[in-house]
Coordinates of C-alpha atoms in Angstrom, one line a residue:
Chain A
M1 CA -0.1 0.3 0.0
N2 CA 1.1 3.6 -0.8
K3 CA 1.6 6.1 2.6
P4 CA 1.0 9.0 1.9
K5 CA 4.4 11.2 3.1
V6 CA 4.4 14.0 5.2
V7 CA 6.2 16.8 3.5
F8 CA 5.4 19.8 5.2
S9 CA 4.1 18.6 8.9
I10 CA 1.3 21.0 10.3
R11 CA 4.2 21.6 13.5
L12 CA 6.1 22.8 11.0
K13 CA 3.4 24.8 9.9
L14 CA 2.6 26.2 13.2
V15 CA 6.2 27.0 14.2
S16 CA 6.5 28.7 11.1
A17 CA 3.6 31.1 11.2
T18 CA 4.3 31.6 15.4
F19 CA 8.1 32.7 14.0
L20 CA 6.8 34.9 11.5
I21 CA 4.0 36.5 14.4
G22 CA 7.0 36.7 17.0
L23 CA 9.3 38.0 14.3
F24 CA 6.6 40.9 13.6
V25 CA 5.9 41.4 17.1
L26 CA 9.6 41.5 18.4
T27 CA 10.8 43.8 15.5
A28 CA 8.0 45.6 15.6
G29 CA 8.0 46.5 19.7
L30 CA 11.8 46.5 19.6
S31 CA 12.5 49.4 17.3
V32 CA 9.7 51.5 19.1
R33 CA 11.4 50.8 21.9
A34 CA 15.0 51.9 20.3
R35 CA 13.7 54.8 19.2
Q36 CA 12.1 55.9 22.6
A37 CA 15.8 55.2 23.8
E38 CA 17.2 57.3 21.2
K39 CA 14.9 60.2 21.4
R40 CA 15.9 60.2 25.1
F41 CA 19.9 60.0 24.6
G42 CA 19.1 62.8 22.2
K43 CA 17.1 64.9 24.7
N44 CA 19.1 64.3 27.1
F45 CA 22.3 65.9 25.1
I46 CA 20.4 68.7 23.7
E47 CA 19.1 69.6 27.4
R48 CA 22.5 69.5 28.9
A49 CA 23.7 71.5 25.8
H50 CA 21.6 74.2 26.2
L51 CA 21.8 74.2 30.5
I52 CA 25.0 75.3 30.4
T53 CA 25.0 77.9 27.6
W54 CA 21.7 79.2 29.6
A55 CA 23.6 78.9 33.1
F56 CA 26.2 81.4 31.7
T57 CA 24.4 83.7 30.1
N58 CA 21.7 84.1 33.1
N59 CA 25.0 84.4 35.7
L60 CA 26.6 87.2 33.0
T61 CA 25.4 91.0 33.7
S62 CA 26.2 93.8 30.7
R63 CA 29.3 94.9 33.0
G64 CA 30.6 92.0 33.4
F65 CA 30.5 91.2 29.6
Q66 CA 32.7 93.8 29.0
S67 CA 35.1 92.8 31.1
T68 CA 37.5 90.3 29.3
Q69 CA 39.3 89.3 32.5
E70 CA 35.5 87.9 33.6
I71 CA 34.6 86.3 30.1
Q72 CA 38.1 84.3 30.2
N73 CA 36.7 82.8 33.3
L74 CA 33.9 81.8 32.1
T75 CA 35.3 80.1 29.3
K76 CA 37.6 78.2 31.1
I77 CA 34.9 77.2 33.4
I78 CA 32.6 76.1 30.5
M79 CA 35.7 74.2 28.8
A80 CA 36.3 72.2 31.8
E81 CA 32.7 70.5 31.7
P82 CA 33.7 67.5 29.8
E83 CA 32.7 67.2 25.9
V84 CA 32.9 70.7 25.1
E85 CA 34.7 71.3 22.1
Y86 CA 34.1 74.9 21.8
V87 CA 33.0 77.9 23.3
A88 CA 32.8 81.5 22.1
F89 CA 31.3 84.9 22.7
F90 CA 30.2 87.8 20.1
D91 CA 29.3 91.3 21.1
A92 CA 25.8 92.6 19.7
K93 CA 26.6 92.9 16.4
K94 CA 27.8 89.1 16.1
K95 CA 31.4 90.2 15.9
I96 CA 33.8 87.7 17.8
M97 CA 35.4 88.7 21.2
A98 CA 36.4 85.7 22.7
A99 CA 36.7 81.6 21.6
A100 CA 38.1 78.9 23.5
G101 CA 38.4 75.4 22.4
N102 CA 38.5 73.5 19.0
F103 CA 36.7 76.9 17.3
K104 CA 37.2 76.4 13.9
T105 CA 34.6 79.0 12.2
D106 CA 36.5 82.2 10.6
G107 CA 35.1 84.2 13.2
K108 CA 31.4 83.9 11.7
M109 CA 28.8 83.3 15.0
P110 CA 27.9 79.9 14.2
V111 CA 23.9 79.1 14.1
S112 CA 21.9 76.7 16.4
D113 CA 21.4 73.2 14.8
N114 CA 18.4 71.7 14.1
S115 CA 17.7 69.6 17.2
R116 CA 16.3 66.9 15.2
R117 CA 18.9 66.3 12.8
I118 CA 21.2 65.4 15.4
L119 CA 20.4 61.8 15.5
S120 CA 19.4 61.4 12.1
D121 CA 22.7 62.7 10.8
P122 CA 25.4 60.6 12.4
S123 CA 27.7 62.1 10.3
N124 CA 27.6 65.6 12.1
N125 CA 29.7 65.1 14.9
L126 CA 29.2 68.6 16.1
Y127 CA 26.2 70.4 17.5
N128 CA 26.4 73.9 18.0
V129 CA 24.6 75.8 20.1
C130 CA 23.9 79.8 20.2
R131 CA 22.0 81.7 22.4
P132 CA 21.7 85.6 22.5
I133 CA 22.9 87.1 26.2
H134 CA 20.1 89.7 27.4
D135 CA 21.2 92.5 30.2
E136 CA 20.0 92.3 33.6
Y137 CA 16.2 94.0 32.5
N138 CA 16.3 91.7 30.3
E139 CA 15.3 94.2 27.5
K140 CA 18.3 94.2 24.8
I141 CA 20.5 91.9 23.3
I142 CA 24.4 92.7 24.7
G143 CA 25.4 89.7 22.8
Y144 CA 25.9 86.0 22.0
I145 CA 27.4 83.0 23.7
A146 CA 28.0 79.9 21.3
A147 CA 28.9 76.8 21.9
G148 CA 29.6 73.1 20.6
F149 CA 29.3 69.6 21.7
P150 CA 30.8 66.8 20.0
T151 CA 28.1 63.9 19.6
E152 CA 30.5 60.6 18.8
S153 CA 29.6 59.5 22.7
L154 CA 25.8 60.2 21.6
H155 CA 26.1 58.2 18.5
N156 CA 28.2 55.6 20.5
D157 CA 25.0 54.8 23.2
V158 CA 22.6 54.9 20.3
A159 CA 24.8 52.3 18.7
E160 CA 25.2 50.4 22.0
N161 CA 21.6 50.5 22.6
R162 CA 20.8 48.9 19.0
R163 CA 23.5 46.4 19.6
D164 CA 21.4 45.6 23.0
I165 CA 18.2 45.6 21.2
A166 CA 19.1 43.2 18.5
F167 CA 20.8 40.5 20.7
T168 CA 17.2 40.7 22.6
W169 CA 15.8 40.3 19.5
S170 CA 17.4 37.5 18.5
L171 CA 17.6 35.7 22.4
A172 CA 13.9 36.4 22.5
L173 CA 13.2 35.3 18.7
I174 CA 15.1 32.0 19.5
I175 CA 13.3 31.1 22.8
V176 CA 9.7 31.8 20.9
I177 CA 10.9 29.3 18.2
A178 CA 12.0 26.6 21.0
S179 CA 9.1 27.0 23.0
S180 CA 6.5 27.0 20.6
Y181 CA 7.9 23.8 19.4
L182 CA 7.9 22.4 22.3
I183 CA 4.3 23.6 23.1
L184 CA 2.9 22.9 19.4
G185 CA 4.6 19.2 19.8
R186 CA 2.3 18.4 22.6
I187 CA -0.4 19.9 21.4
I188 CA -0.2 18.4 18.0
S189 CA 1.0 15.0 19.4
P190 CA -2.4 13.3 19.8
L191 CA -2.5 14.5 15.9
E192 CA 0.2 12.4 15.3
H193 CA -1.1 9.1 17.1
I194 CA -4.3 9.9 15.1
K195 CA -2.4 9.7 11.8
N196 CA -0.2 6.3 12.9
A197 CA -3.6 4.8 13.7
M198 CA -5.3 6.0 10.6
M199 CA -2.3 4.4 8.9
S200 CA -2.8 1.0 10.6
V201 CA -6.7 1.0 9.6
G202 CA -5.3 1.3 6.3
T203 CA -3.2 -1.9 6.6
G204 CA -6.6 -3.6 7.8
D205 CA -5.5 -3.2 11.5
F206 CA -8.1 -1.9 13.7
G207 CA -7.0 -2.6 17.2
K208 CA -5.1 0.4 17.8
I209 CA -6.6 3.0 20.3
V210 CA -5.5 6.6 20.1
P211 CA -5.1 7.8 23.7
V212 CA -7.4 10.8 24.7
R213 CA -5.1 13.0 26.7
S214 CA -7.4 16.2 26.4
S215 CA -10.5 17.9 26.0
D216 CA -9.8 20.1 23.8
E217 CA -10.6 19.9 20.0
I218 CA -8.1 17.1 19.3
G219 CA -9.0 15.2 22.5
I220 CA -12.7 15.2 21.1
I221 CA -11.1 14.2 17.3
A222 CA -9.0 11.3 19.5
G223 CA -12.2 10.3 21.2
E224 CA -14.8 10.6 18.0
Y225 CA -11.9 8.6 15.9
N226 CA -11.9 6.3 18.9
S227 CA -15.7 5.1 18.7
M228 CA -15.4 5.5 15.1
V229 CA -12.7 3.1 14.4
L230 CA -14.4 0.8 16.7
K231 CA -17.5 0.9 14.8
L232 CA -15.4 0.3 11.8
G233 CA -13.4 -2.8 13.4
E234 CA -17.5 -4.0 14.0
T235 CA -18.4 -3.3 10.6
Y236 CA -15.8 -4.5 8.7
H237 CA -15.6 -7.5 11.5
N238 CA -19.6 -8.3 10.4
L239 CA -18.5 -8.1 6.8
S240 CA -15.9 -10.6 6.8
E241 CA -17.7 -12.9 8.6
V242 CA -20.9 -12.6 6.4
N243 CA -18.0 -13.1 3.7
K244 CA -16.3 -16.0 5.1
K245 CA -20.1 -17.5 5.7
L246 CA -20.6 -16.7 1.9
A247 CA -17.4 -18.5 0.3
E248 CA -18.7 -21.4 3.2
I249 CA -22.1 -21.8 1.2
S250 CA -20.2 -21.4 -2.7
E251 CA -17.3 -23.9 -1.1
R252 CA -20.6 -26.1 -0.2
K253 CA -22.4 -25.9 -3.2
S254 CA -19.3 -27.1 -5.3
E255 CA -18.7 -30.2 -2.4
F256 CA -22.6 -30.6 -3.3
L257 CA -21.7 -30.4 -6.9
S258 CA -18.6 -32.6 -6.9
T259 CA -19.6 -35.0 -4.1
V260 CA -23.5 -35.3 -4.3
A261 CA -23.3 -35.8 -7.9
H262 CA -20.8 -38.0 -7.3
D263 CA -23.0 -40.1 -4.6
L264 CA -26.1 -39.9 -7.2
R265 CA -24.1 -41.6 -10.5
T266 CA -24.2 -44.9 -9.3
P267 CA -27.8 -45.2 -8.5
L268 CA -28.7 -43.3 -11.6
T269 CA -26.7 -45.5 -13.4
L270 CA -28.4 -48.6 -11.9
I271 CA -31.8 -47.2 -12.2
G272 CA -31.5 -46.2 -16.0
G273 CA -29.1 -49.2 -16.7
F274 CA -32.3 -51.8 -15.3
A275 CA -35.0 -50.0 -16.6
E276 CA -33.3 -50.0 -20.4
T277 CA -32.4 -53.8 -19.0
L278 CA -36.0 -54.4 -19.0
S279 CA -37.0 -52.8 -22.0
N280 CA -34.6 -54.8 -23.8
K281 CA -36.9 -57.9 -25.5
N282 CA -33.4 -60.0 -26.8
L283 CA -32.2 -60.9 -23.1
S284 CA -35.5 -63.0 -22.6
L285 CA -35.1 -62.6 -19.0
N286 CA -37.3 -64.7 -16.5
D287 CA -39.8 -63.6 -14.1
A288 CA -37.7 -63.5 -11.2
Q289 CA -34.8 -61.7 -12.6
K290 CA -37.3 -58.9 -14.0
E291 CA -38.9 -58.5 -10.4
K292 CA -35.2 -58.8 -9.2
Y293 CA -34.6 -56.0 -11.4
L294 CA -38.0 -53.6 -10.4
G295 CA -37.2 -53.9 -6.7
L296 CA -33.6 -53.0 -7.7
I297 CA -34.9 -49.7 -9.4
T298 CA -37.1 -49.2 -6.4
G299 CA -34.4 -49.6 -3.7
E300 CA -31.9 -47.5 -5.9
T301 CA -34.7 -44.7 -6.1
Q302 CA -35.6 -44.4 -2.3
K303 CA -31.8 -44.6 -1.4
M304 CA -31.4 -41.6 -4.0
S305 CA -34.4 -39.5 -2.6
K306 CA -33.2 -40.8 1.1
F307 CA -29.9 -39.4 0.1
I308 CA -31.0 -35.9 -0.9
S309 CA -33.7 -35.3 1.5
D310 CA -30.5 -36.4 4.1
Y311 CA -28.1 -33.9 2.0
L312 CA -31.1 -31.0 2.7
D313 CA -31.9 -31.6 5.7
V314 CA -27.6 -31.2 7.0
T315 CA -27.5 -27.9 5.2
K316 CA -30.7 -26.7 6.5
I317 CA -29.8 -27.1 9.9
E318 CA -26.0 -26.4 9.2
E319 CA -27.1 -23.0 7.6
G320 CA -29.9 -22.3 10.7
M321 CA -32.6 -22.9 8.5
S322 CA -33.9 -25.4 10.5
L323 CA -34.0 -24.5 14.0
P324 CA -35.1 -26.7 17.0
V325 CA -38.4 -26.0 18.6
T326 CA -37.9 -27.4 21.9
G327 CA -40.3 -28.5 24.5
P328 CA -40.3 -30.3 27.7
V329 CA -39.5 -34.4 26.2
K330 CA -39.6 -37.7 27.9
T331 CA -36.6 -39.5 27.7
E332 CA -38.6 -43.1 27.5
D333 CA -40.8 -41.6 24.5
I334 CA -37.5 -40.9 22.8
A335 CA -36.2 -44.1 23.8
R336 CA -39.1 -46.3 22.4
A337 CA -39.3 -44.1 19.2
V338 CA -35.8 -45.1 18.2
S339 CA -36.3 -48.8 18.9
G340 CA -39.3 -49.4 17.0
T341 CA -38.2 -47.7 13.9
F342 CA -35.4 -51.3 14.0
D343 CA -35.7 -54.5 13.4
F344 CA -33.4 -56.1 15.9
E345 CA -34.9 -59.4 15.8
S346 CA -33.7 -60.4 12.7
A347 CA -30.9 -58.7 12.7
K348 CA -29.8 -60.5 16.0
V349 CA -29.3 -57.7 17.9
I350 CA -30.2 -57.1 21.7
F351 CA -30.9 -53.5 22.1
A352 CA -31.0 -52.3 25.8
V353 CA -32.1 -48.7 27.1
N354 CA -30.9 -48.0 30.3
I355 CA -32.4 -44.3 31.6
D356 CA -31.2 -42.8 34.8
P357 CA -34.4 -41.6 37.1
K358 CA -33.2 -38.1 37.3
A359 CA -32.7 -37.9 33.8
K360 CA -36.5 -38.5 32.7
E361 CA -37.3 -35.5 31.1
I362 CA -35.4 -33.2 29.2
T363 CA -36.0 -29.7 27.0
A364 CA -35.1 -30.2 23.4
D365 CA -36.8 -30.6 19.7
P366 CA -38.2 -34.1 20.1
E367 CA -38.2 -35.0 16.7
M368 CA -34.9 -33.8 15.7
L369 CA -33.4 -35.3 19.1
G370 CA -35.0 -38.7 17.8
R371 CA -33.1 -38.6 14.5
A372 CA -29.7 -37.8 16.2
L373 CA -30.4 -41.0 18.3
Q374 CA -31.9 -43.2 15.2
N375 CA -29.1 -42.3 13.0
I376 CA -26.5 -43.2 16.0
V377 CA -28.5 -46.4 17.2
G378 CA -28.7 -47.0 13.1
N379 CA -24.7 -47.0 12.6
A380 CA -23.9 -49.3 15.3
L381 CA -26.8 -51.4 14.3
K382 CA -24.9 -51.5 10.3
Y383 CA -21.8 -52.9 12.0
A384 CA -23.1 -55.0 15.0
P385 CA -22.2 -58.6 13.8
A386 CA -24.8 -61.5 15.0
N387 CA -25.6 -62.1 18.8
S388 CA -24.3 -58.6 20.0
G389 CA -26.1 -55.7 21.8
I390 CA -26.4 -52.3 21.8
T391 CA -27.3 -49.8 24.7
L392 CA -28.7 -46.8 25.1
E393 CA -28.1 -45.0 28.5
I394 CA -29.4 -41.7 28.9
S395 CA -27.9 -40.1 32.5
R396 CA -27.5 -36.9 33.9
G397 CA -24.0 -34.8 34.0
S398 CA -23.9 -31.5 36.1
K399 CA -25.7 -29.4 33.9
E400 CA -26.6 -31.8 30.6
T401 CA -28.4 -34.9 30.2
I402 CA -25.6 -38.0 28.7
F403 CA -26.7 -40.0 25.9
A404 CA -24.3 -43.1 25.3
V405 CA -25.2 -45.5 22.7
S406 CA -22.4 -48.5 23.0
D407 CA -21.9 -51.3 20.8
T408 CA -19.8 -54.2 21.1
G409 CA -18.7 -54.1 17.1
S410 CA -15.5 -53.7 15.5
G411 CA -14.9 -50.5 16.8
I412 CA -13.7 -47.4 15.1
P413 CA -9.6 -46.4 14.9
D414 CA -8.6 -43.2 16.3
E415 CA -7.9 -41.7 13.3
M416 CA -11.2 -41.5 12.4
K417 CA -13.0 -40.6 15.5
E418 CA -13.1 -37.2 14.2
K419 CA -13.6 -38.0 10.7
I420 CA -17.2 -39.8 10.8
F421 CA -18.7 -36.9 11.6
K422 CA -18.1 -35.3 8.7
K423 CA -20.7 -35.0 5.6
F424 CA -20.3 -38.3 3.3
F425 CA -17.7 -40.1 5.4
R426 CA -17.8 -43.1 5.1
A427 CA -15.8 -46.7 6.5
P428 CA -13.6 -47.2 3.6
N429 CA -13.3 -50.9 2.6
D430 CA -16.3 -51.5 4.6
K431 CA -17.3 -55.5 4.0
S432 CA -20.2 -55.4 6.4
Q433 CA -22.2 -53.1 4.8
K434 CA -24.6 -54.8 2.1
Q435 CA -25.9 -51.0 1.3
K436 CA -24.0 -47.9 1.2
G437 CA -25.6 -45.1 3.3
S438 CA -25.3 -41.8 2.5
G439 CA -22.7 -40.9 4.6
L440 CA -24.5 -38.1 6.2
G441 CA -26.0 -39.8 9.3
L442 CA -23.4 -39.0 11.8
A443 CA -23.1 -35.3 10.3
I444 CA -26.9 -35.1 11.1
A445 CA -26.6 -36.5 14.1
R446 CA -23.5 -33.7 15.0
S447 CA -25.1 -30.9 13.4
I448 CA -28.5 -31.4 15.7
V449 CA -26.4 -32.0 18.9
K450 CA -24.5 -28.7 18.0
L451 CA -27.9 -26.8 17.8
H452 CA -29.0 -27.7 21.0
G453 CA -25.6 -26.6 22.4
G454 CA -24.3 -30.1 23.0
D455 CA -21.2 -32.0 22.4
I456 CA -20.8 -35.2 20.2
R457 CA -17.9 -37.8 20.6
V458 CA -16.9 -41.4 20.1
E459 CA -14.8 -43.3 22.5
D460 CA -13.7 -46.9 23.0
N461 CA -16.3 -49.4 24.6
L462 CA -13.6 -51.8 25.9
P463 CA -12.7 -54.4 25.2
H464 CA -14.9 -54.5 21.7
G465 CA -16.4 -51.5 20.3
C466 CA -17.3 -48.2 20.6
R467 CA -19.0 -45.8 22.4
F468 CA -21.1 -42.5 21.0
I469 CA -21.4 -40.1 23.8
F470 CA -23.5 -36.8 23.4
T471 CA -24.7 -34.3 25.8
I472 CA -28.1 -32.0 25.7
P473 CA -27.3 -29.2 28.5
D474 CA -30.3 -27.6 30.3
V475 CA -31.6 -24.2 29.1
A476 CA -30.8 -21.9 31.5
Chain B
M1 CA -15.3 -67.7 -30.6
Q2 CA -17.1 -66.2 -27.4
G3 CA -15.8 -63.1 -26.6
R4 CA -14.7 -63.4 -22.3
V5 CA -14.9 -59.8 -20.3
L6 CA -13.9 -59.5 -16.8
I7 CA -15.6 -56.8 -14.5
V8 CA -14.2 -55.3 -11.7
D9 CA -16.6 -53.6 -9.3
D10 CA -17.4 -53.2 -5.7
E11 CA -20.9 -52.6 -6.5
P12 CA -23.1 -55.7 -6.9
N13 CA -26.1 -54.3 -8.3
I14 CA -23.6 -52.7 -11.1
V15 CA -22.0 -56.3 -11.6
E16 CA -25.0 -57.2 -11.8
L17 CA -26.5 -55.3 -14.5
L18 CA -23.1 -55.1 -16.9
S19 CA -23.6 -59.0 -16.7
V20 CA -27.1 -59.8 -17.6
N21 CA -26.4 -57.0 -20.3
L22 CA -23.0 -58.8 -22.0
R23 CA -24.2 -62.3 -21.3
G24 CA -27.4 -61.1 -23.6
S25 CA -24.9 -60.2 -26.4
G26 CA -22.8 -63.1 -26.1
Y27 CA -19.9 -62.9 -23.8
E28 CA -18.5 -64.9 -21.2
V29 CA -18.5 -62.6 -17.8
D30 CA -15.9 -63.3 -15.1
T31 CA -16.3 -60.7 -12.3
A32 CA -14.2 -59.5 -9.3
S33 CA -15.6 -57.0 -6.2
D34 CA -11.8 -56.2 -5.9
G35 CA -8.3 -54.8 -7.2
E36 CA -6.8 -58.2 -5.6
E37 CA -9.2 -60.8 -6.7
A38 CA -9.0 -59.1 -10.5
L39 CA -5.5 -59.4 -10.4
K40 CA -5.0 -62.9 -9.0
K41 CA -7.7 -63.9 -11.7
L42 CA -5.9 -62.4 -14.7
A43 CA -2.5 -64.2 -13.6
A44 CA -4.3 -67.4 -12.8
S45 CA -6.6 -67.7 -16.3
E46 CA -5.3 -69.8 -19.0
R47 CA -7.6 -68.0 -21.7
K48 CA -6.8 -64.0 -20.8
P49 CA -10.2 -62.0 -21.3
D50 CA -10.4 -59.7 -24.2
I51 CA -11.7 -56.8 -22.4
V52 CA -11.5 -55.5 -18.9
I53 CA -14.3 -53.1 -17.6
L54 CA -13.0 -51.9 -14.7
D55 CA -13.8 -49.3 -11.7
V56 CA -11.8 -46.5 -9.9
M57 CA -12.5 -47.2 -6.3
L58 CA -11.9 -50.6 -5.1
P59 CA -10.9 -52.1 -1.7
K60 CA -7.5 -53.4 -1.4
I61 CA -6.0 -52.5 -4.9
N62 CA -7.8 -49.1 -6.6
G63 CA -8.3 -49.2 -10.0
Y64 CA -5.4 -46.9 -11.5
E65 CA -2.9 -49.7 -9.9
V66 CA -4.6 -52.5 -11.2
A67 CA -4.5 -50.9 -14.8
R68 CA -1.2 -49.9 -14.3
R69 CA -0.1 -53.4 -13.6
I70 CA -2.2 -54.7 -15.9
K71 CA -0.5 -52.5 -18.6
A72 CA 3.2 -53.1 -17.4
D73 CA 2.7 -57.4 -17.4
V74 CA 3.4 -58.4 -20.9
E75 CA 0.9 -61.3 -20.6
T76 CA -1.8 -58.9 -20.3
S77 CA -0.9 -55.7 -21.7
N78 CA -2.1 -56.1 -25.0
I79 CA -6.1 -56.3 -23.0
P80 CA -8.1 -53.4 -23.2
I81 CA -9.3 -51.5 -20.1
I82 CA -12.8 -49.4 -20.4
M83 CA -12.6 -47.5 -17.0
L84 CA -16.2 -46.7 -15.7
T85 CA -16.5 -44.7 -12.8
A86 CA -18.1 -42.2 -11.1
K87 CA -15.0 -40.0 -11.1
D88 CA -15.8 -37.2 -13.6
Q89 CA -12.9 -34.7 -12.9
P90 CA -10.3 -33.8 -16.1
L91 CA -8.0 -34.7 -13.8
D92 CA -9.1 -38.3 -13.4
K93 CA -9.7 -38.9 -16.9
V94 CA -5.7 -37.6 -17.2
M95 CA -5.0 -40.5 -14.4
G96 CA -6.7 -43.0 -16.2
L97 CA -6.1 -42.6 -19.9
I98 CA -2.8 -41.1 -19.5
D99 CA -1.0 -42.2 -17.0
C100 CA -2.8 -45.7 -16.4
A101 CA -3.0 -46.1 -20.2
V102 CA -6.3 -47.7 -20.2
D103 CA -8.2 -47.3 -23.4
Y104 CA -11.7 -45.7 -22.4
Y105 CA -13.0 -43.8 -19.9
F106 CA -16.3 -43.7 -19.0
T107 CA -17.8 -41.8 -16.8
K108 CA -21.6 -42.8 -15.0
P109 CA -24.2 -42.4 -15.4
I110 CA -24.3 -44.4 -18.7
N111 CA -26.1 -45.9 -21.7
I112 CA -26.5 -49.4 -21.2
S113 CA -27.0 -49.9 -25.5
D114 CA -24.4 -47.5 -26.3
F115 CA -21.7 -48.9 -23.7
L116 CA -22.4 -52.2 -25.3
I117 CA -21.4 -51.0 -28.7
Y118 CA -18.1 -49.8 -27.3
V119 CA -17.1 -52.9 -25.2
M120 CA -18.1 -55.2 -28.8
K121 CA -15.6 -52.7 -30.7
V122 CA -12.6 -52.4 -28.3
S123 CA -13.2 -56.4 -27.5
G124 CA -13.1 -57.2 -31.5
K125 CA -16.3 -58.9 -31.6
I126 CA -17.4 -56.1 -34.3
A127 CA -14.4 -55.2 -36.4
G128 CA -15.6 -52.1 -37.8
N129 CA -16.2 -51.8 -42.0
R130 CA -12.8 -50.9 -42.5
D131 CA -10.1 -51.7 -45.2
E132 CA -7.4 -54.0 -43.3
K133 CA -4.9 -53.2 -45.8
T134 CA -5.1 -48.8 -46.0
S135 CA -6.7 -48.5 -42.9
K136 CA -8.8 -46.3 -44.1
C137 CA -12.4 -46.4 -44.7
P138 CA -13.6 -47.6 -48.1
A139 CA -15.3 -45.5 -50.3
K140 CA -19.3 -45.7 -50.6

């Protein structure tokens, strides 16, 4: 059988989906986080720059602004601050008055940089701030202060932050994949069981039950699957039973065609042959011969019809078409009916009946039971030597009535003790038999006993002969 | 000369049926009811039969074996055998006609008058309208 192969498993699909969602959420979240951090870095930087410049402009008076000494002192203090590239002072006309640090413009007053551009342009490594200086009455501008702040450390901070974020991002992604793989695996593993069970159903094995671990949809599917497969298995079993039965019936039919047809060939030859012989005037048969042949034709016809009706009976019983009509039966009546069927006297056989007082009545189909006993006794009589005896004993078992028919004939070899109950079985090379039977008597007896739920067997009757024993169980 | 037939069958009624008809056709009939008896009678007889009618399912030695022994013995190998049996499967016929080299194979039920014609032909009682020299049917 061609088994479907999973190329892209559902687990892989779900993990991939989780991965993509995780990737999106993590990237979006962490970039927002990075932007926030960078903005704060920039804000801090700009606030510091403005604070430094503002602090000095506020402390400066118009008088002090004119003192070179004071400006130089201020410049020194500013330059002592960390991360200050330069500082410069201009008068009200924006003409340079003093400068310190790495001030590279050619005396022109720098313009304040746009604070927004500070982060977007990492190549600009200097941030310029220029503020007007007012007089003490805050009325007119007396000059300007300009200062430059290197942005290198800011950019470093941003880069470092981005590295941290990237590390967090990768770590989180790995955790997402690993955990989703494991968690999804646990969720999906019942599906795997269902898949395997289904595949074994494909090979005709209905015995695999899927463990129902959870009460979620998969659990419900597993439960439903189990009951479905159970039903399916039952149906399959029933179907194959029916199929088997059909095959048996078909086999029986061909058995009929070969064995039965075979058994009808000899009587047909005799009937047709003697009829033809009788009508052949050239043979000049005498009256005794004519009478004999007519008798043979009648006898063979009777034998044939007995054989056919026996065969139909055993087939009906075996196929369940004829069911026993059970009722209370007196064992004595059955025994009397059986002994009345046979002519023991002319066969010089003594027939004895021995009934246990506890086994006076049983529940059975009287007609069938009588037939079974008749066939067994008839079989014993057929092989019984002259001046021998046949005994029918009816006794009680624990939950059944036991019928035993014993004879003192030649007995039955061990290898035939099973076979004799088979249809069409006849003792080979049997000389005591004047007329061949149908080979169905014991088969019918067995079918009847089985129909009543009992067992039949044959054992040796020491020192000579055999004993047929069958049981009819009590009706519960 | 009167034709001789040996009928080998364990069913006495069949033996009776065949005997009465063959006698009526002028045959001298001998019978055996099992394979062993048939072989003994064949070996003991001064005048061998002209034809053997043989059943298959026989006590002691079965028909196939009897036929094989008759055909293997130089003394009896030229006696024609008609097998008359209820076994009608193709394999049975192969056994009889090929393996045991019997001359004719009849399955029961048979038509007695048809059967008698075969017996007469096989036993040489009626030779058939055939030109002995050319072995061909003469032109009419």
